[in-house]
Coordinates of C-alpha atoms in Angstrom, one line a residue:
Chain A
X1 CA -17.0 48.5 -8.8
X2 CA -14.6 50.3 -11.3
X3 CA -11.7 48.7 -9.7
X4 CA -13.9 45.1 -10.2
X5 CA -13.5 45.3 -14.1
X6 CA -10.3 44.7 -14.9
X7 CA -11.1 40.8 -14.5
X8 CA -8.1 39.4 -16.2
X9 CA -5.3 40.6 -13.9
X10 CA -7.1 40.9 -10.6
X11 CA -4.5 41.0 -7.5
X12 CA -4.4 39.0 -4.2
X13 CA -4.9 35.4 -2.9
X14 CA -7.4 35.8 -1.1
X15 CA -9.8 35.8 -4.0
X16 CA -8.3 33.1 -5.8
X17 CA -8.2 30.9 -2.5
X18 CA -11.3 29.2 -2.6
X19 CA -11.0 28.0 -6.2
X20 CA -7.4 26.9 -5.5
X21 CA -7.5 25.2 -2.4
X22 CA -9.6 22.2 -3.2
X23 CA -6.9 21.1 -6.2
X24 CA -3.8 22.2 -4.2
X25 CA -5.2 20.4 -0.7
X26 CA -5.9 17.1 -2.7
X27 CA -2.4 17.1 -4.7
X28 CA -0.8 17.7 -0.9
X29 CA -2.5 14.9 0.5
X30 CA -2.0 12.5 -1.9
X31 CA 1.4 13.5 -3.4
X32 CA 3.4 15.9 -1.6
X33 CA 2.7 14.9 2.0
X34 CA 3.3 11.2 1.0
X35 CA 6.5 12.0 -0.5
X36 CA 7.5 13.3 3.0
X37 CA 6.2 10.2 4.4
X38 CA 8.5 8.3 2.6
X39 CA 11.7 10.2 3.5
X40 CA 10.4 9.5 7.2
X41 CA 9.6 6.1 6.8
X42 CA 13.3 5.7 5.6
X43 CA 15.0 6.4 8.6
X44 CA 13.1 4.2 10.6
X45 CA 13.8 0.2 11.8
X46 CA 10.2 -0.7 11.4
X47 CA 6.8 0.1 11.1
X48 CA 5.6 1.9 13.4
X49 CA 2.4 0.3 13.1
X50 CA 0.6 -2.3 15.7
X51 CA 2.4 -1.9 18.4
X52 CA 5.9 -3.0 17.1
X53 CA 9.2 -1.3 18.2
X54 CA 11.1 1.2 16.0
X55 CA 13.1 3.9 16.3
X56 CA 15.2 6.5 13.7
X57 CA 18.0 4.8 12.1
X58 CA 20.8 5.4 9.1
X59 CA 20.2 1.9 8.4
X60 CA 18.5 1.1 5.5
X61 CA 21.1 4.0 3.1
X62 CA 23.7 2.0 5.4
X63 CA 22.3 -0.9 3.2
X64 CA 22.9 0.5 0.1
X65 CA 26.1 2.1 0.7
X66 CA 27.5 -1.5 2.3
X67 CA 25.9 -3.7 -0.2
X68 CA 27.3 -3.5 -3.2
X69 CA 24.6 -4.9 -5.1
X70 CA 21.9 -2.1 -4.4
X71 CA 24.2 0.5 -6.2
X72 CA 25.2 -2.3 -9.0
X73 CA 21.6 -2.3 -9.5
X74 CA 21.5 1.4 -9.7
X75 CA 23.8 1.8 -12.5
X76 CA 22.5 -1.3 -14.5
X77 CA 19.0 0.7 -14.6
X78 CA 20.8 4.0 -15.0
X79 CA 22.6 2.3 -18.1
X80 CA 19.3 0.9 -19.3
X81 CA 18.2 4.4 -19.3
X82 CA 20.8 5.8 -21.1
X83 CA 21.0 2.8 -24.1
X84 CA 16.5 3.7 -23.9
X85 CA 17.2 7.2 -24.4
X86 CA 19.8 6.8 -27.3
X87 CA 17.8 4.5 -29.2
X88 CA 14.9 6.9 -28.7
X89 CA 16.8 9.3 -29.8
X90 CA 18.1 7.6 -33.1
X91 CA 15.1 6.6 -34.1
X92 CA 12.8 9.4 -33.2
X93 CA 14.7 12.3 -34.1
X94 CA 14.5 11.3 -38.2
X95 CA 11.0 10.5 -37.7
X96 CA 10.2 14.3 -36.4
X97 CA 12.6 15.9 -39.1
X98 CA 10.2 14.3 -42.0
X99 CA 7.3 15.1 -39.9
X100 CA 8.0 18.6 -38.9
X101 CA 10.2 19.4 -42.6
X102 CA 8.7 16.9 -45.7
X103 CA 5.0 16.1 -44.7
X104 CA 2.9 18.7 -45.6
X105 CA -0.8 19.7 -44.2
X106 CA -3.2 16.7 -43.8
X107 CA -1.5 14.3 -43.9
X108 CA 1.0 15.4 -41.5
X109 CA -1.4 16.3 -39.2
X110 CA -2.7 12.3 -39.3
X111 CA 0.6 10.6 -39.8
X112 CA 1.4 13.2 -36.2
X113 CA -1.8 11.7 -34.7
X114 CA -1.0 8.1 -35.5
X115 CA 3.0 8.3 -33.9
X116 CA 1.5 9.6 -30.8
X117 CA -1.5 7.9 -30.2
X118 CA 0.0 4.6 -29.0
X119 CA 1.7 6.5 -26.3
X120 CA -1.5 7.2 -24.5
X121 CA -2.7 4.0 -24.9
X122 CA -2.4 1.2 -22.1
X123 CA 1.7 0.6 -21.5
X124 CA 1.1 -2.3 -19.5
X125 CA -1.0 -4.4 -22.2
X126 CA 2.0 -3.2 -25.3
X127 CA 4.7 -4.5 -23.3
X128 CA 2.6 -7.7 -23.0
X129 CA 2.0 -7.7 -27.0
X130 CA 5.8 -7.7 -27.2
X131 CA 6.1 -11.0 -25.3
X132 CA 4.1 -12.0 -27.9
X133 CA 6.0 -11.3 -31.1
X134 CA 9.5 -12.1 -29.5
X135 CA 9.3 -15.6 -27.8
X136 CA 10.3 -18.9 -29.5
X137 CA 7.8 -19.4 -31.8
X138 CA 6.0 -16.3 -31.6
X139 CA 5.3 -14.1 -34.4
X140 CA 8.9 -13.1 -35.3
X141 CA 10.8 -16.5 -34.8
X142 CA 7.5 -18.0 -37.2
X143 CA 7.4 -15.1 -39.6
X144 CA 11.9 -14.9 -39.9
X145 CA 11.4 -18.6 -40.4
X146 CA 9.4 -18.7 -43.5
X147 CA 11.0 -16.0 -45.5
X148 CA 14.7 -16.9 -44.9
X149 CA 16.0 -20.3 -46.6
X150 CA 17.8 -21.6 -43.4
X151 CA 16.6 -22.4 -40.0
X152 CA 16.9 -19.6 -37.2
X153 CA 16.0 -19.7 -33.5
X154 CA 14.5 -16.2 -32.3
X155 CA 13.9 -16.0 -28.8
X156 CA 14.6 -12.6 -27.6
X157 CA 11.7 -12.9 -24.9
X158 CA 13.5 -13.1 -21.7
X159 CA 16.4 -11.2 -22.4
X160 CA 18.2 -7.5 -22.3
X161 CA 17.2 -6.9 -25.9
X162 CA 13.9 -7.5 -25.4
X163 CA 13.9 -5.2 -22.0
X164 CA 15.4 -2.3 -24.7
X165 CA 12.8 -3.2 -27.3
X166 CA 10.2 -2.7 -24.9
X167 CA 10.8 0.2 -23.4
X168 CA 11.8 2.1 -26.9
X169 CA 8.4 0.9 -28.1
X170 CA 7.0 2.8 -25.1
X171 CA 9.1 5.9 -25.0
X172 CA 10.0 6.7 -28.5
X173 CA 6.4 8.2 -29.1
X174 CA 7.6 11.2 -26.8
X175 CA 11.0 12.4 -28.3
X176 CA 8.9 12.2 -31.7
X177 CA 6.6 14.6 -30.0
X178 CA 9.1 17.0 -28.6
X179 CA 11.9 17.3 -31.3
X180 CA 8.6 17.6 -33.4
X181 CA 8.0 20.7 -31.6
X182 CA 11.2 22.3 -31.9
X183 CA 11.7 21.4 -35.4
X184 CA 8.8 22.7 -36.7
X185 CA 9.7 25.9 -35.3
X186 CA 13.0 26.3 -37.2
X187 CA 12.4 28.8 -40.0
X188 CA 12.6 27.0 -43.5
X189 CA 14.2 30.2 -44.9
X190 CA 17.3 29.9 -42.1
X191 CA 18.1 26.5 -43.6
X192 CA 17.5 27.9 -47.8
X193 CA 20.1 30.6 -46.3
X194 CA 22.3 27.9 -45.1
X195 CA 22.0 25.6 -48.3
X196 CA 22.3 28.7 -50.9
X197 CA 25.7 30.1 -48.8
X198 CA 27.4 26.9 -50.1
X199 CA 26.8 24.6 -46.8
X200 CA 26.1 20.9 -47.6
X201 CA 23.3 18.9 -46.6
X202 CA 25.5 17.8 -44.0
X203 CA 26.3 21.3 -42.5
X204 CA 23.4 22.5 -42.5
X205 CA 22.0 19.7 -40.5
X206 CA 25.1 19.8 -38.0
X207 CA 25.5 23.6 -37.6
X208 CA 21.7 25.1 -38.2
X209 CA 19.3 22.1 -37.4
X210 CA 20.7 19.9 -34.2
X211 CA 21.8 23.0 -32.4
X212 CA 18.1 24.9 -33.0
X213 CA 15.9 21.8 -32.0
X214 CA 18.2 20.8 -28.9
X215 CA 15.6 21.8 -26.5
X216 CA 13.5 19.0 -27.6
X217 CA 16.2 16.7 -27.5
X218 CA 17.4 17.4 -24.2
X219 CA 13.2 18.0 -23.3
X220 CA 12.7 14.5 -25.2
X221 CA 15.9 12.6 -23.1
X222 CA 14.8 13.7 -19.6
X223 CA 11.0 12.5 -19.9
X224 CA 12.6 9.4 -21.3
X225 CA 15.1 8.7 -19.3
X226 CA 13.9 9.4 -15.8
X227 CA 10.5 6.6 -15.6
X228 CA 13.3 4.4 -17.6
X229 CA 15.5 3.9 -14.4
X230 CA 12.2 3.9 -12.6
X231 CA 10.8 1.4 -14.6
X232 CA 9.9 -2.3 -13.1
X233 CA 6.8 -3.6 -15.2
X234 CA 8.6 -3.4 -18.3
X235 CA 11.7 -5.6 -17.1
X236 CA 9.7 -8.5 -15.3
X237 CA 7.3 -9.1 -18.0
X238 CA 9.8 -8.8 -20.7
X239 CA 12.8 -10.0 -18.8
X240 CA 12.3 -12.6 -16.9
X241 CA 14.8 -13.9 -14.4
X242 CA 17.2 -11.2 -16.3
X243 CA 14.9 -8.3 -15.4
X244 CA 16.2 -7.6 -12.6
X245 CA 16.5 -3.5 -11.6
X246 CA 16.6 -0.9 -9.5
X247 CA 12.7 -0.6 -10.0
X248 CA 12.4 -4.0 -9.3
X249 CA 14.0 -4.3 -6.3
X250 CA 12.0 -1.6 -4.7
X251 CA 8.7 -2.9 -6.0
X252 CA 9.7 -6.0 -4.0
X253 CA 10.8 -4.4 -1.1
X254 CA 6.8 -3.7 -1.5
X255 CA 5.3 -6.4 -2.6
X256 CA 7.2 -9.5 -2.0
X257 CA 9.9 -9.2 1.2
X258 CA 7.8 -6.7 3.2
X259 CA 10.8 -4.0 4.0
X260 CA 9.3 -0.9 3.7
X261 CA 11.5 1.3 5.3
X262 CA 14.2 -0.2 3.4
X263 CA 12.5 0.1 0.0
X264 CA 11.3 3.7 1.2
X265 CA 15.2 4.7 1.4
X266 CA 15.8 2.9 -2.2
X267 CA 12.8 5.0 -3.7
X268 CA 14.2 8.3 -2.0
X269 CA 17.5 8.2 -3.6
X270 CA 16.2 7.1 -6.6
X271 CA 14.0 10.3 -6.2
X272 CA 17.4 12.2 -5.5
X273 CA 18.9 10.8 -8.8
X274 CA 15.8 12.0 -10.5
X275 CA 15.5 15.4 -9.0
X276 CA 19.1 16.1 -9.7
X277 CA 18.6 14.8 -13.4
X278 CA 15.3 17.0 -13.6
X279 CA 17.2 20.4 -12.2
X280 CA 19.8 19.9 -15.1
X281 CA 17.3 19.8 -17.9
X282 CA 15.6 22.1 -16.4
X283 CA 16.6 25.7 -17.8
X284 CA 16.3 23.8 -21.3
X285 CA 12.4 22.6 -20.0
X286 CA 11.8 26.1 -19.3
X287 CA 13.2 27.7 -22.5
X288 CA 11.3 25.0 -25.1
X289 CA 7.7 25.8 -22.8
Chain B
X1 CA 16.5 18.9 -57.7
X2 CA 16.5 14.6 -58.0
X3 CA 18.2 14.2 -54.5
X4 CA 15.7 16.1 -52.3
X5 CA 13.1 14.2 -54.1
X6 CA 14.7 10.4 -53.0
X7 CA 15.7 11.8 -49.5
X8 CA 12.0 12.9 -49.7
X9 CA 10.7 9.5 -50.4
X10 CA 13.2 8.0 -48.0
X11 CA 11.9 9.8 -45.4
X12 CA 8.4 8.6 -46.0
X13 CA 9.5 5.5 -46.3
X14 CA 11.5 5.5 -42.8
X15 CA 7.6 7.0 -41.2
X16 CA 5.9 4.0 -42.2
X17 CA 8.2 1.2 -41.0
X18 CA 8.6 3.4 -37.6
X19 CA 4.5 3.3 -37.7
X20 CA 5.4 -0.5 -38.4
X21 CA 7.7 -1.0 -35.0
X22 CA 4.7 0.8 -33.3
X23 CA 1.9 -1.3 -34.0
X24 CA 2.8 -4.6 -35.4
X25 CA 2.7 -6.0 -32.1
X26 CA -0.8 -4.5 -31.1
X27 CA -2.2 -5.7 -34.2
X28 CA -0.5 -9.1 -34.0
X29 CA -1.9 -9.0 -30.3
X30 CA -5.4 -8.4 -32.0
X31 CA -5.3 -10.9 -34.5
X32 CA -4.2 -13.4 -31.9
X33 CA -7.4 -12.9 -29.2
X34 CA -9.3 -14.4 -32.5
X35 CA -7.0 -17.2 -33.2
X36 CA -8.2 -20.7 -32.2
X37 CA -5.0 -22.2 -30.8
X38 CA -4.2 -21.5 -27.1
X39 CA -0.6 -21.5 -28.0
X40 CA -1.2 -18.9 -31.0
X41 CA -0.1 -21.6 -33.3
X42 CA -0.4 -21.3 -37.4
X43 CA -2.8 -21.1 -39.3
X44 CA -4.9 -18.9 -38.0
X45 CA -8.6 -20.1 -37.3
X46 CA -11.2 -17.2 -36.4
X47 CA -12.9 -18.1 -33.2
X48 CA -14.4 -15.6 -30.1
X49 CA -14.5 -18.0 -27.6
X50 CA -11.9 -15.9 -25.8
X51 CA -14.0 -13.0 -25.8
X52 CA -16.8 -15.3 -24.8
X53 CA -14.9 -16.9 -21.9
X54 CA -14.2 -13.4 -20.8
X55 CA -18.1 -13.4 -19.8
X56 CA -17.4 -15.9 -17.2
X57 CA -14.0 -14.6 -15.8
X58 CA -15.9 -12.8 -12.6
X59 CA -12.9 -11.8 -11.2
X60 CA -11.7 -9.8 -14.6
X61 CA -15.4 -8.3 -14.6
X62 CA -15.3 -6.8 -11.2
X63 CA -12.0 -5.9 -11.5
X64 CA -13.1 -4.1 -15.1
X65 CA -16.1 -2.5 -13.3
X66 CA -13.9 -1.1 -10.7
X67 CA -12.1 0.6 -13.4
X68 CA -14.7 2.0 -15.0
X69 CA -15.9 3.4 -11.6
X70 CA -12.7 4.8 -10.5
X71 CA -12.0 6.7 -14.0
X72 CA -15.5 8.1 -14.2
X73 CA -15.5 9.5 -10.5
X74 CA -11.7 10.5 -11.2
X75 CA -12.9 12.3 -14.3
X76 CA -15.8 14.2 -12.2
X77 CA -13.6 15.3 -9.3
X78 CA -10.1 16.4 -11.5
X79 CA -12.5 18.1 -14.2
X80 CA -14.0 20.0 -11.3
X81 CA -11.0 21.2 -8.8
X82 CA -8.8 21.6 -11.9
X83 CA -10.8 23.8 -14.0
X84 CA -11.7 25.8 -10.5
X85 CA -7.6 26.4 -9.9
X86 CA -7.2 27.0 -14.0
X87 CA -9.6 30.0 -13.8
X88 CA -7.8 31.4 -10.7
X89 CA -4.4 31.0 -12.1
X90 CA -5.8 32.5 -14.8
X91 CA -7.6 35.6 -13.3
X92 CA -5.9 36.4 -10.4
X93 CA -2.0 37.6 -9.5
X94 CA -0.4 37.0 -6.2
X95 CA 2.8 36.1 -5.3
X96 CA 4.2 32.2 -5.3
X97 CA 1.5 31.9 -8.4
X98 CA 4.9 31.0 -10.5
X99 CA 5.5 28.3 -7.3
X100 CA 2.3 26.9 -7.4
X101 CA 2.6 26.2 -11.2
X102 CA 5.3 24.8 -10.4
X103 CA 4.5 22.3 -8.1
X104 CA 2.1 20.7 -10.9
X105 CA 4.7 19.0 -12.6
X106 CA 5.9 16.4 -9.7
X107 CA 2.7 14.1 -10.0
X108 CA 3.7 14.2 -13.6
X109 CA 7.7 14.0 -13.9
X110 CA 8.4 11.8 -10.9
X111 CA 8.2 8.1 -11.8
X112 CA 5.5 6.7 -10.8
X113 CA 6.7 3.5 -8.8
X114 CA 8.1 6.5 -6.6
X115 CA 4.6 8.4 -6.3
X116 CA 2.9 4.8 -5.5
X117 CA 5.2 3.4 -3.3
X118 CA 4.8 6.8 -1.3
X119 CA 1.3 6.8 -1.4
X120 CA 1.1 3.7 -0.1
X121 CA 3.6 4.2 3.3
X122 CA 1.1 7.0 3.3
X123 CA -1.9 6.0 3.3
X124 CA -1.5 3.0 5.7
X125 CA 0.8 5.4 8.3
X126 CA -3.1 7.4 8.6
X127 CA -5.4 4.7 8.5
X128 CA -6.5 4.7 4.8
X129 CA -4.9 2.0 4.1
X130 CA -4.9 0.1 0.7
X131 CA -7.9 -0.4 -1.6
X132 CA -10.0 1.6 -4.3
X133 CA -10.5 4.7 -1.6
X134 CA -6.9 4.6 -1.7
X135 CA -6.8 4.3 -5.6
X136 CA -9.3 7.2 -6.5
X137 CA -7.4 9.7 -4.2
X138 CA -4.0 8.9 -6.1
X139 CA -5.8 8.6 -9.7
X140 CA -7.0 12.6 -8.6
X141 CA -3.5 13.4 -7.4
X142 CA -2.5 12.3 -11.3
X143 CA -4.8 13.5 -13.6
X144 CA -5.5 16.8 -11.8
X145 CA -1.9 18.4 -13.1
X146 CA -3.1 17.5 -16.4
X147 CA -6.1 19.0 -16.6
X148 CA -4.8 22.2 -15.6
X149 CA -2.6 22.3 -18.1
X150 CA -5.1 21.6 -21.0
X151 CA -7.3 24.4 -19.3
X152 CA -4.9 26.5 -19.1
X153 CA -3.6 26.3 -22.2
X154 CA -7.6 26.9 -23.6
X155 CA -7.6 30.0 -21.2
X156 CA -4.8 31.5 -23.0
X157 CA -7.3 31.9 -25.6
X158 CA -10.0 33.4 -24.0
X159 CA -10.0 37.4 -24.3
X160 CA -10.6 38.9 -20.7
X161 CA -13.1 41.9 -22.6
X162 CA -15.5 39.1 -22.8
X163 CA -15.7 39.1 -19.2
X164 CA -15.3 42.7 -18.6
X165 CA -18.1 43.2 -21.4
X166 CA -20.6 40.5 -19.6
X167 CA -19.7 42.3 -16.2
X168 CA -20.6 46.2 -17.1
X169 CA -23.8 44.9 -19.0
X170 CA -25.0 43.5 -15.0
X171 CA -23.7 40.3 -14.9
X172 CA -22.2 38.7 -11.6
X173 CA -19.0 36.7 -11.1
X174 CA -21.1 33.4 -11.0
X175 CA -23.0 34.4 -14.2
X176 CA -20.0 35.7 -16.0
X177 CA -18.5 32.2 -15.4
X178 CA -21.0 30.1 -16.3
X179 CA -22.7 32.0 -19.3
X180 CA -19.6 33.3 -20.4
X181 CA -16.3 31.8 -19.8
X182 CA -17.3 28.2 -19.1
X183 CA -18.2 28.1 -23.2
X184 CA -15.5 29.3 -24.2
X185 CA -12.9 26.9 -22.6
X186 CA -15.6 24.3 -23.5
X187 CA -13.6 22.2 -25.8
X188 CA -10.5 22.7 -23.3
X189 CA -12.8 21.2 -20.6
X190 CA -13.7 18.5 -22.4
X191 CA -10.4 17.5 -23.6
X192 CA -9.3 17.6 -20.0
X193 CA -11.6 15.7 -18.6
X194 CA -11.0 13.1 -21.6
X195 CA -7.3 13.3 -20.2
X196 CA -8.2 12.2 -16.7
X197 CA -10.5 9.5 -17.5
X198 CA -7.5 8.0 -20.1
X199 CA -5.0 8.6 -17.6
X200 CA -7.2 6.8 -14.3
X201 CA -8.1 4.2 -16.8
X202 CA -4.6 3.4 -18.0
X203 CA -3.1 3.4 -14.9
X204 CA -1.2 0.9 -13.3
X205 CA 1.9 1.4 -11.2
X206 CA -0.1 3.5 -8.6
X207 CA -3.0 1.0 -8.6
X208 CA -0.5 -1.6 -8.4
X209 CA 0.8 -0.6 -4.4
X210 CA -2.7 0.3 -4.0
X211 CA -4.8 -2.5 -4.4
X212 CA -5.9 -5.4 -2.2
X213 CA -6.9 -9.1 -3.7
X214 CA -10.7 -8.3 -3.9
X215 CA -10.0 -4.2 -4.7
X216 CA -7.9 -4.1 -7.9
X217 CA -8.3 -2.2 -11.4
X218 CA -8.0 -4.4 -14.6
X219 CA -4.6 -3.4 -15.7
X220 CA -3.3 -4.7 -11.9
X221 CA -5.3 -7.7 -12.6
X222 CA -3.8 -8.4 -16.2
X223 CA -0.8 -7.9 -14.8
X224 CA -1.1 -10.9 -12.2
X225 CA -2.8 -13.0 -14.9
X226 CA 0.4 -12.0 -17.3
X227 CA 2.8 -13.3 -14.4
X228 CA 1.2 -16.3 -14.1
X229 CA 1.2 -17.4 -17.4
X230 CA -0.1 -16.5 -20.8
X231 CA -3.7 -17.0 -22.2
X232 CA -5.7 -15.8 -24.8
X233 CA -8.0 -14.2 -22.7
X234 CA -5.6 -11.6 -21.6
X235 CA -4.8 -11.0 -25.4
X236 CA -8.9 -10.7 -25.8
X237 CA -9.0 -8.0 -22.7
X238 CA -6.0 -6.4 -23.7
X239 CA -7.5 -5.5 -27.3
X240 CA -10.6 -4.3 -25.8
X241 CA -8.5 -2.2 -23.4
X242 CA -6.3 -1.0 -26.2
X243 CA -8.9 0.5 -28.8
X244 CA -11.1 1.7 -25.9
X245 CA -7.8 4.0 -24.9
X246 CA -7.1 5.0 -28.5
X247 CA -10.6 5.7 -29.3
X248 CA -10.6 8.0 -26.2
X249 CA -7.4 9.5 -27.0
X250 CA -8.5 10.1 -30.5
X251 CA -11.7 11.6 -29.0
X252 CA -9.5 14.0 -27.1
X253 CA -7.6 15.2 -30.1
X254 CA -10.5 16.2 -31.6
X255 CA -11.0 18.7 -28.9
X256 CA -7.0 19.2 -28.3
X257 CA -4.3 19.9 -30.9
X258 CA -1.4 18.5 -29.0
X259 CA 0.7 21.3 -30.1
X260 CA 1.6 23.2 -33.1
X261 CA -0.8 23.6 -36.2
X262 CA -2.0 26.6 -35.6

């Protein structure tokens, strides 16, 4: 009984088993054991389904070694991820400074609320409200139009701009949230030090502030960056016949063409590309919790 | 000093045009679902025939009633298994507890046209095939990481003498739990499950491989309605989709500081 007490740092599995497995057996059959589905799938000619023939090929990563476009495509969504991220980057990381260093109590708390609440809200339907604003004669083209004297032709809808729009409107909520975190962990006092030892504004911001809150950059840049080059909705709605990616060819190796062992080897290297991305943030993940 | 005051301002300033870039197009998205003109033409004329006509779109109904169904049942089952495997990870130590923490984080860091297009070579190779079946299993699979984390992060709260107390006073495991523990990470619970139900109800990428032409959700079906063209309808769904998401996410805060403030 004694031994019973100490409840908070009881040893052993076996206890904990029944109240784990149920989570952990779900999560393995609908994530982990489909994830090993796919790596098998992508070796294979066909479907092995109703009867037809197949059998374990290199094929389809023969495909996108051979072809160049496939890995064309891959580095025009791996740029798109990298100009995202940037632009996140640019425009979030002043955003959390006043948040985290100028607001003060309530209304910080609000104004913290109100950046991050659109991020949980329905992507899908905001990248739709952007086709809204930024085709010819939409909202910005009408708006642009009756302030400025001469006549202008906005139509951004269709294009890479309006892809990059898009995608910042979704994303930049997150590296608000995570250099928001850091920042407002940096000690006011280590930046009076900084300021009263003679360092500029400048300085201080280059030697004392960047370098303490890079965990949330880097935290901020990899949960950007990686469902960017994954990203397929975003490009088709907002980019039309210019939309196409990496995400978008796999989505029709899905949806439209039928090759699934094909689009199954797309997905796993663009799985591997992830991974690989994930490991080298990850030490930096771990440190800002 | 007169500089730290402008950059001050400045600063404000720079907040509420970035507040700008984030919901101009919502609202203007808003504004148009009660705008006469099919083509969103100037000036604006209130009407609500669009949310009127969405009455008679059966197809966006059902689909919207799948929905529903799906994030409700998703909320039940994630709420359940993930505040079981919270209180373990909480109570108990073994070895690979570090591992299984770990492996929480795929479902939410791998993209999720990877996690759907996986599921779906998945669950047609065993015969589950595509549909809402299909669609709760993977909403589960998504919104169970998170509310493990959000327990969790409530548990981290909870002092173990409380249970230890409850325990030498006569109490069994199952009565410490629920008279004891289960209040306490209350509001962690709650803003968990709120979690699941946003996530399931937001979802689309995973429903999207999923789904069959008479088993969708209502995001897959704006989406083919989006494709095909634009109408104001989708703008009048959309809205209704978008403050019902907010509302729940600012339901969620309430029980969930999303970091710092102390």
């Amino acid at each position: 009984m004694a031994d019973q007490l100490a409840i908070g740092s009881r040893r052993g599995l076996r206890p904990a088993l029944p109240l784990l497995l149920p989570a952990y057996l779900w999560l393995t059959v609908a994530i982990f054991l489909p994830l090993s589905a796919m790596v098998f799938f992508s070796f294979m000619t066909d479907l092995p389904l109703a009867g037809k023939e197949w059998s374990f090929t290199l094929g389809n990563y023969a495909a996108f070694f051979s072809q160049s476009l496939y890995s064309k495509l891959l580095l025009a969504s791996l740029r798109l991820g990298l100009e995202v991220t940037l632009w996140c980057v640019v425009i979030g990381y002043p955003a959390a400074y006043v948040l985290a260093k100028v607001l003060k109590g309530r209304s910080r708390e609000a104004i913290f609320l109100l950046v991050i609440l659109p991020f949980w809200s329905n992507g899908l339907v905001r990248i739709f409200s952007w086709a809204m604003v930024l085709r010819e004669g939409g909202i910005l083209d009408t708006a642009l139009n009756a302030v400025l004297p001469f006549k202008i032709n906005i139509d951004l809808m269709y294009s890479y701009p309006a892809v990059i729009i898009g995608l910042v409107h979704s994303y930049v909520p997150y590296m608000v949230l995570t250099c928001y975190l850091t920042l407002q962990a940096i000690d006011d006092s280590l930046i009076e030090a900084g300021r009263s030892l003679g360092a500029s504004r400048r300085q201080v911001l280059w030697r004392v502030i960047v370098p303490l809150s890079m965990p949330g950059l880097i935290a901020g840049s990899a949960l950007i960056f990686v469902p960017v080059v994954g990203s397929f909705m975003e490009p088709r709605i907002l980019g039309g016949r210019t939309g196409t990616f990496y995400g978008t060819v796999i989505e029709d190796q899905f949806v439209a063409v039928f090759n699934w062992p094909l689009g199954a080897a797309l997905s796993f290297i663009l799985l591997a590309v992830v991974l690989i991305i994930l490991a080298l943030a990850a030490p930096v993940l771990r440190r800002a919790g | 000093m007169a500089t730290t005051r402008i950059l001050e301002w400045l600063g404000r300033f720079y907040i509420v045009l970035l507040l700008a870039f984030l919901y101009l197009p919502i609202i203007i998205m808003a504004l148009m679902s009660f705008n006469t003109s099919p083509f969103y033409q100037l000036p604006f004329e209130w009407t609500t025939d669009w949310y009127a006509s969405l009455w008679q779109n059966d197809q966006l109904i059902a689909a919207t009633w799948n929905s529903i169904e799906i994030a409700v049942i998703t909320t039940i089952i994630s709420t359940v298994l993930g505040v079981m495997a919270s209180l373990a990870l909480y109570r108990y130590e073994f070895r690979g507890k570090k591992f299984l923490q770990a492996l929480l984080f795929p479902p939410i860091a791998i993209p999720w046209l990877i996690t759907g297009t996986a599921m779906l070579i998945f669950f047609f190779g065993v015969g589950i095939g595509r549909g809402l079946v299909a669609i709760l299993l993977g909403h589960v699979a998504l919104a169970l990481p998170y509310v493990i984390v959000v327990v969790s992060a409530r548990l981290q709260t909870f002092a173990p003498e409380l249970e230890e107390a409850a325990r030498s006073l006569g109490a069994n495991q199952w009565q410490v739990t629920i008279r004891v523990t289960l209040p306490w990470i209350m509001p962690g619970v709650i803003a968990g499950g709120l979690f699941a139900f946003a996530v399931s109800f937001d979802q689309f990428v995973v429903s999207y491989f999923l789904s069959t032409p008479g088993q969708t959700t209502l995001p897959v079906e704006i989406y083919a309605a989006i494709r095909k063209g634009f109408t104001p309808e989708i703008n009048a769904v959309s809205t209704i989709i978008i403050v019902v998401s907010m509302a729940l996410m600012l339901l969620t805060a309430r029980f969930f500081k999303f970091g710092g403030e102390k």
